[in-house]
């Protein structure tokens, strides 16, 4: 019995010594030492409530959400803490940051059953709505938050976020400004206000806010730098500071960044990320990220990589691009992206891996590095010849113009970035052009209405799936004289295949500090004003199309003169 007491006393002494170490480490902001001491306590006593609670809160403050979640699930089951909503809120935030929205919904059901309405409960409900893109619900719950406690910044911050997601940037700025007045030291609100400044074209103000936050992060652990650096990178890209921008862009996978804005997919690897060092015969996986438009932009750096490393490259891409990119990059092993969506992992048959956009930070550190960019998509030549032959036979004297006037998905937020087909009546009825539809999705009724109203024909191939058959789409694009498009994937597809492209879009970081779109040649870019509509740019596009018409007339005249001289 004495030996048992001696053992228990020794364990208690060890626990006490680790508590002292943990308290000292926390006081000195030595967080690794704090975590190690707390874990040692748990090894000695798996149910030590103080250590569990302190470790849980520490994980939350350090954004270690994957480690927080199993501990949080355990904590909220302990009787002593069932009435402390703070632990539920921390766990809910961790679910949110790791995009476990179904788990968050289940947690909220439990919270509603257990607690009266509180601002933390409403805040989680508002955050969930924002994460799901339910902006109407997000605004409604944010207003409930403000009504519940009008002196708290959280309600105004979430209201601003919902309005910002709806592209209502001016009122969003007012909401964020109010939140900052209520809580001047809140870094998340400052990040959100900087984002709105950027959307309103106030890039220098946005950069100043972000840089001030980064300075604060040196002395304030509550300032999470992941989102700050990532959003700062877009401002630096917009202003042409590429070297710093690409470095900060690497923070885009941080859980500090809202899931809707984060670089994705957040794949997990055992293989280290490639930093540009010589491969020496080892294999490198280059993996796609973001949507199709960004993927096509970022792919413009592949020739730079292959110039340095002409072999042992694996490229994982959108499934619709596999055959096309295999033909375009014959020395690369091209395959569809492949990973387990639950673990975000895959079988690794390579020694290094790198996200596609990271290539820009390795090869495009200055705007001059874009000067040698060339179209890289190689379509099937027989298909291009077939389409070109058809155009020449049917419309030899006309300019063949491909048109894409909107996205496949429309809503109140996105509509001002796109146009209606009827807005293009002057182009559609121009007798010197042949209009070819490049608009994917359900648009047949729009086309038929325009044809009936204007007495014209818009050419389309009934058997060509414009959304999925990229072999056929790229062949058609290659045979065109010019493409006119708003900011959809088509605006990157045309330049990638080398066809002159007129792009109409709202202000974007993709300008890289220029007045144009420097990613690939033969692009005629027109940007809207910060609060303007893409429809305002249509007259500029029409004037540029007229230039193509005049060029074709000149070429035809020269051909006719040359032919006559030969006959003489």
GROMACS .gro file of N, CA and C in nm, residues 6 23 30 63 75 78 83 95 111 124 126 130 156 186 214 238 251 298 330 347 392 438 480 517 532:
model
   75
    6UNK      N    1   0.330   0.585  -0.272
    6UNK     CA    2   0.453   0.647  -0.321
    6UNK      C    3   0.444   0.673  -0.470
   23UNK      N    4   0.269   2.669  -1.740
   23UNK     CA    5   0.237   2.808  -1.706
   23UNK      C    6   0.350   2.902  -1.744
   30UNK      N    7   0.594   3.055  -2.537
   30UNK     CA    8   0.667   2.940  -2.592
   30UNK      C    9   0.566   2.827  -2.614
   63UNK      N   10  -0.467   2.794  -3.412
   63UNK     CA   11  -0.530   2.745  -3.536
   63UNK      C   12  -0.491   2.600  -3.568
   75UNK      N   13  -1.402   1.682  -2.480
   75UNK     CA   14  -1.425   1.782  -2.375
   75UNK      C   15  -1.572   1.810  -2.352
   78UNK      N   16  -1.759   1.592  -2.111
   78UNK     CA   17  -1.727   1.590  -1.970
   78UNK      C   18  -1.830   1.672  -1.893
   83UNK      N   19  -2.215   2.284  -1.970
   83UNK     CA   20  -2.288   2.411  -1.973
   83UNK      C   21  -2.201   2.529  -2.017
   95UNK      N   22  -1.462   2.298  -3.692
   95UNK     CA   23  -1.535   2.233  -3.802
   95UNK      C   24  -1.544   2.326  -3.922
  111UNK      N   25  -2.635   2.224  -2.974
  111UNK     CA   26  -2.627   2.351  -2.901
  111UNK      C   27  -2.765   2.413  -2.881
  124UNK      N   28  -2.212   3.123  -3.485
  124UNK     CA   29  -2.184   2.999  -3.556
  124UNK      C   30  -2.287   2.974  -3.666
  126UNK      N   31  -2.451   3.200  -3.831
  126UNK     CA   32  -2.420   3.296  -3.937
  126UNK      C   33  -2.298   3.250  -4.017
  130UNK      N   34  -2.266   3.154  -4.418
  130UNK     CA   35  -2.165   3.214  -4.505
  130UNK      C   36  -2.085   3.107  -4.577
  156UNK      N   37  -2.183   4.294  -3.675
  156UNK     CA   38  -2.154   4.384  -3.787
  156UNK      C   39  -2.049   4.323  -3.881
  186UNK      N   40  -0.964   4.416  -3.342
  186UNK     CA   41  -1.003   4.289  -3.404
  186UNK      C   42  -0.936   4.272  -3.540
  214UNK      N   43   0.029   4.260  -4.041
  214UNK     CA   44   0.148   4.174  -4.035
  214UNK      C   45   0.247   4.224  -3.931
  238UNK      N   46  -0.204   4.278  -5.819
  238UNK     CA   47  -0.275   4.386  -5.887
  238UNK      C   48  -0.182   4.504  -5.914
  251UNK      N   49   0.045   3.118  -4.881
  251UNK     CA   50  -0.036   3.104  -4.759
  251UNK      C   51  -0.180   3.066  -4.791
  298UNK      N   52  -0.255   2.917  -6.514
  298UNK     CA   53  -0.134   2.869  -6.448
  298UNK      C   54  -0.056   2.771  -6.536
  330UNK      N   55   0.412   1.630  -7.478
  330UNK     CA   56   0.430   1.486  -7.503
  330UNK      C   57   0.529   1.418  -7.409
  347UNK      N   58  -0.215   0.762  -5.356
  347UNK     CA   59  -0.094   0.681  -5.369
  347UNK      C   60   0.013   0.767  -5.436
  392UNK      N   61  -1.445   2.844  -9.447
  392UNK     CA   62  -1.400   2.903  -9.573
  392UNK      C   63  -1.503   2.883  -9.684
  438UNK      N   64  -2.008   3.001  -7.841
  438UNK     CA   65  -1.918   2.933  -7.749
  438UNK      C   66  -1.976   2.928  -7.607
  480UNK      N   67  -1.125   2.995  -8.552
  480UNK     CA   68  -1.191   3.126  -8.552
  480UNK      C   69  -1.093   3.239  -8.583
  517UNK      N   70  -0.380   4.186  -7.003
  517UNK     CA   71  -0.381   4.052  -6.946
  517UNK      C   72  -0.257   3.981  -7.001
  532UNK      N   73  -1.841   4.935  -6.199
  532UNK     CA   74  -1.904   4.933  -6.330
  532UNK      C   75  -1.956   4.796  -6.369
   0.00000   0.00000   0.00000
